[in-house]
Tab-separated table of C-alpha atoms in Angstrom:
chain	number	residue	atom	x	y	z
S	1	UNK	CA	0.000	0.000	0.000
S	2	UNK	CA	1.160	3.261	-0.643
S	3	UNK	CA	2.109	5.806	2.021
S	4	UNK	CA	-0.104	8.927	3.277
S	5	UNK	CA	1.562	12.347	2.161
S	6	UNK	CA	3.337	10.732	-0.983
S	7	UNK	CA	1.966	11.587	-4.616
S	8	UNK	CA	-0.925	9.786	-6.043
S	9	UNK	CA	0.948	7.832	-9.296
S	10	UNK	CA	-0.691	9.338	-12.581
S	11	UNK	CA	-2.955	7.369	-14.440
S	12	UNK	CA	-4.803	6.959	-18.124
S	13	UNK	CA	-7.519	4.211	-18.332
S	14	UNK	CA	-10.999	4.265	-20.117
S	15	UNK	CA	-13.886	4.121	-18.296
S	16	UNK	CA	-17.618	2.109	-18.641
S	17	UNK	CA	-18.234	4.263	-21.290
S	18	UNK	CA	-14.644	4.012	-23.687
S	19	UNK	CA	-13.692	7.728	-22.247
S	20	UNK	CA	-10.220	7.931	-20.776
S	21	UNK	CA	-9.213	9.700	-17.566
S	22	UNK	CA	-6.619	10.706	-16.121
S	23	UNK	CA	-5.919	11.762	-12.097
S	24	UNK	CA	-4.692	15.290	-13.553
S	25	UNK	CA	-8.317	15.956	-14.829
S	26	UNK	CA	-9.477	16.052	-10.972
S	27	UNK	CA	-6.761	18.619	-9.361
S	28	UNK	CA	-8.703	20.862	-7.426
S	29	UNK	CA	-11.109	18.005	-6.299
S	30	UNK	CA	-10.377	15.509	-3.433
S	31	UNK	CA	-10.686	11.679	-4.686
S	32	UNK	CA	-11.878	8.697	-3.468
S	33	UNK	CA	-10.498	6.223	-5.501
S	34	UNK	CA	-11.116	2.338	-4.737
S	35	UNK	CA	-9.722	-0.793	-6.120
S	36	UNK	CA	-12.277	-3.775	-6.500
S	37	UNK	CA	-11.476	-7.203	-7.474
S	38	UNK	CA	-14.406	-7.931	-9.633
S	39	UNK	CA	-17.513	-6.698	-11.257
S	40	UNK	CA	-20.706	-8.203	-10.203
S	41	UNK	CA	-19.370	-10.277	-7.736
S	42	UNK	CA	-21.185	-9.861	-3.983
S	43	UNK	CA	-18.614	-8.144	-2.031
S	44	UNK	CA	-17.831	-5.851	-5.380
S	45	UNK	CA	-21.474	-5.303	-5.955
S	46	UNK	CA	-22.137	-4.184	-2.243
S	47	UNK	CA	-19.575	-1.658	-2.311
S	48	UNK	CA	-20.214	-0.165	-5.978
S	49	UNK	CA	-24.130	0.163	-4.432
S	50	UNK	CA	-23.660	1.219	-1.349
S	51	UNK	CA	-20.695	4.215	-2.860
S	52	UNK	CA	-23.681	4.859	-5.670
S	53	UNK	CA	-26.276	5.096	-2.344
S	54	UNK	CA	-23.883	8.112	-0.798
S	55	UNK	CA	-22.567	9.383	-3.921
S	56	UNK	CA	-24.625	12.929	-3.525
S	57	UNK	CA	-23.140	13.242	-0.361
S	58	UNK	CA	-19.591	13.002	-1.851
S	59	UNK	CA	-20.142	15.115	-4.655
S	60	UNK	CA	-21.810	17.523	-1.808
S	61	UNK	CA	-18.367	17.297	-0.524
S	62	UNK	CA	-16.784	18.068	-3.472
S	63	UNK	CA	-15.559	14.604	-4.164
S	64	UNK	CA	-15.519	12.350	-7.409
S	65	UNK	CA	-15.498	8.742	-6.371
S	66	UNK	CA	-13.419	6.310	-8.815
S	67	UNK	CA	-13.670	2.219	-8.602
S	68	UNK	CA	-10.746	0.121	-10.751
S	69	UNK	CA	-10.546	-2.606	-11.738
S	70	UNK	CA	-8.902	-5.351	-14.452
S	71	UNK	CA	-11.677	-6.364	-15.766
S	72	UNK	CA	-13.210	-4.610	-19.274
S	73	UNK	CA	-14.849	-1.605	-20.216
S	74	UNK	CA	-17.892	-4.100	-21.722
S	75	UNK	CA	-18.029	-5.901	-18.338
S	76	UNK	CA	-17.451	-2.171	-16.288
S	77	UNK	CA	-20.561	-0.995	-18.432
S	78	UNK	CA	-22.514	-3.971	-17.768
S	79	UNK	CA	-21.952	-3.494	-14.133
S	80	UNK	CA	-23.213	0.126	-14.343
S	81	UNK	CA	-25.998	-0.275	-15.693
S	82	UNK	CA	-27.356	-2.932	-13.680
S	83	UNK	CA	-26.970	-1.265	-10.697
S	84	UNK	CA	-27.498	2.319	-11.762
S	85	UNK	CA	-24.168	3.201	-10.412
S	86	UNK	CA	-23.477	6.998	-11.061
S	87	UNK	CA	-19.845	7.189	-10.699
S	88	UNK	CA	-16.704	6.352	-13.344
S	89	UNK	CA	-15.356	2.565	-12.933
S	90	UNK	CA	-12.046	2.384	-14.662
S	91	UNK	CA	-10.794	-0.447	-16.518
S	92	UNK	CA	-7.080	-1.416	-16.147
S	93	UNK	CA	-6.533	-5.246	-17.671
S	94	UNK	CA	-2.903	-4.062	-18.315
S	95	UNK	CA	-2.553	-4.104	-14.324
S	96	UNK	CA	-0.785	-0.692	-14.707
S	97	UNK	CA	-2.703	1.554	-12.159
S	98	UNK	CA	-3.469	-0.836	-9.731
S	99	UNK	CA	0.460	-1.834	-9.707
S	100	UNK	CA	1.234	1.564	-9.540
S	101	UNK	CA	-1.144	1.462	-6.594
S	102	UNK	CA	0.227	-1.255	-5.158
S	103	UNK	CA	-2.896	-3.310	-4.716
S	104	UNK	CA	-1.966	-6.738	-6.824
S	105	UNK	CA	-1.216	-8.977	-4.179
S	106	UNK	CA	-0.471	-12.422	-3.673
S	107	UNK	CA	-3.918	-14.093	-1.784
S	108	UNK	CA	-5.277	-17.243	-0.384
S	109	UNK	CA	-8.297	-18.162	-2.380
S	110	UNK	CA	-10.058	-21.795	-0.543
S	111	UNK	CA	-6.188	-23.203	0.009
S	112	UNK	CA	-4.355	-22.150	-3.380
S	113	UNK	CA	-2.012	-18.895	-3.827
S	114	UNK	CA	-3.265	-16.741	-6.598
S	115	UNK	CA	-2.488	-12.953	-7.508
S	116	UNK	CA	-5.443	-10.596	-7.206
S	117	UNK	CA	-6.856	-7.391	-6.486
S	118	UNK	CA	-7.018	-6.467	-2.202
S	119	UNK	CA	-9.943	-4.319	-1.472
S	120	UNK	CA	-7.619	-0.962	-1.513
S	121	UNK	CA	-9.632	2.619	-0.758
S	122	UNK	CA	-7.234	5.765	-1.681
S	123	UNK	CA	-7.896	9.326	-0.005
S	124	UNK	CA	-6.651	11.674	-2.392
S	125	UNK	CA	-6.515	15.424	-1.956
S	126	UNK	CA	-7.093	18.393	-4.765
S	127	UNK	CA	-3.272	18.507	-5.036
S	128	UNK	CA	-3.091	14.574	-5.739
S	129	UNK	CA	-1.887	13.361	-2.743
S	130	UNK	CA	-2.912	10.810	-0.665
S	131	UNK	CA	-4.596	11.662	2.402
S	132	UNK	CA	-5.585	8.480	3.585
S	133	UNK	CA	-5.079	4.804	2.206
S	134	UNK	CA	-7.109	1.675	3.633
S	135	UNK	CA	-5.939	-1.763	2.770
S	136	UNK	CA	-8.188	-5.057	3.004
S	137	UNK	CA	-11.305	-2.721	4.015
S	138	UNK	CA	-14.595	-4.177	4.102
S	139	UNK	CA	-17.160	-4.083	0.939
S	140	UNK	CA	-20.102	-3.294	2.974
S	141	UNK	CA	-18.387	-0.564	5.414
S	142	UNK	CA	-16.003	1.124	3.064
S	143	UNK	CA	-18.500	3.570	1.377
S	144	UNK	CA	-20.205	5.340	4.767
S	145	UNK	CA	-16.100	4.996	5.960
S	146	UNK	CA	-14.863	7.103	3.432
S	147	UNK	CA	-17.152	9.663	3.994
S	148	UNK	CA	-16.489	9.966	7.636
S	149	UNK	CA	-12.884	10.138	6.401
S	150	UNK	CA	-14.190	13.131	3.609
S	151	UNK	CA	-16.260	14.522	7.088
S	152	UNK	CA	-12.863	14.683	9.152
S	153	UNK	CA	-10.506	16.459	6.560
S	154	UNK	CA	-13.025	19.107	6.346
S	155	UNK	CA	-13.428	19.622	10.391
S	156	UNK	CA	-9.374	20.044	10.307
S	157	UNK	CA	-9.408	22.285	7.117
């Protein structure tokens, strides 16, 4: 995981919709950017929802909330529109921003080592640098956690 106070790495990926972003396109705005294993999978679907669920209150904030993941832009749109999400989901198959990130991990899966995607949740601020950074957090939990995290930064500002 990355450290709090270092630069956010830079990043180009296409989102649900083919459109490519970059983090230099949200300077002036704080970000709450989360890496998911998979689309459409429970954990991944609870978190997408319940981040869709508080998304006014982040954008009252003046936050943009970002999910990655490796899996395609078909599969990202797919997701979206199922569940009505109303926030970018960024597709990175190449592995480069969630390397960068430092969120591809060796894990356990039932007994067998495989390389995946841990639940990562990145604070970043409107210079692009993280603020906060929460490894292994918990689908459910992380959306209403970030907030509170969005709710403190202001109270110190």
């Amino acid at each position: 995981m990355l450290e709090i106070g270092t630069k956010a790495p830079a990043f180009e990926l296409p989102d649900q919709n083919g459109n490519v972003h970059t983090l230099e396109e949200y300077r002036g705005k704080k970000v709450v950017l989360y890496f998911y294993p998979k689309d459409n999978t429970p954990g991944c679907t609870k978190q997408a929802c319940a981040f869709g669920d508080l998304y006014p209150q982040f954008t009252e904030k003046g936050a943009v909330v970002i999910g990655v993941s490796k899996d395609s832009v078909a599969s990202h749109k797919k997701f979206e529109e199922k569940y009505d999400l109303p926030f970018t989901l960024l597709s990175d198959p190449e592995l480069s921003c969630i390397q960068a990130y430092d969120v591809w991990k060796e894990k356990n899966m039932y007994g067998r080592k495989t390389m995946g995607v841990v639940r990562t949740t990145y604070l970043i601020d409107e210079n692009g640098v993280i603020i906060r950074a929460f490894g292994k957090v918990k689908a459910a939990d992380n959306p209403a956690q970030m907030l509170g995290e969005l709710k403190a930064e202001e109270e110190q500002a």
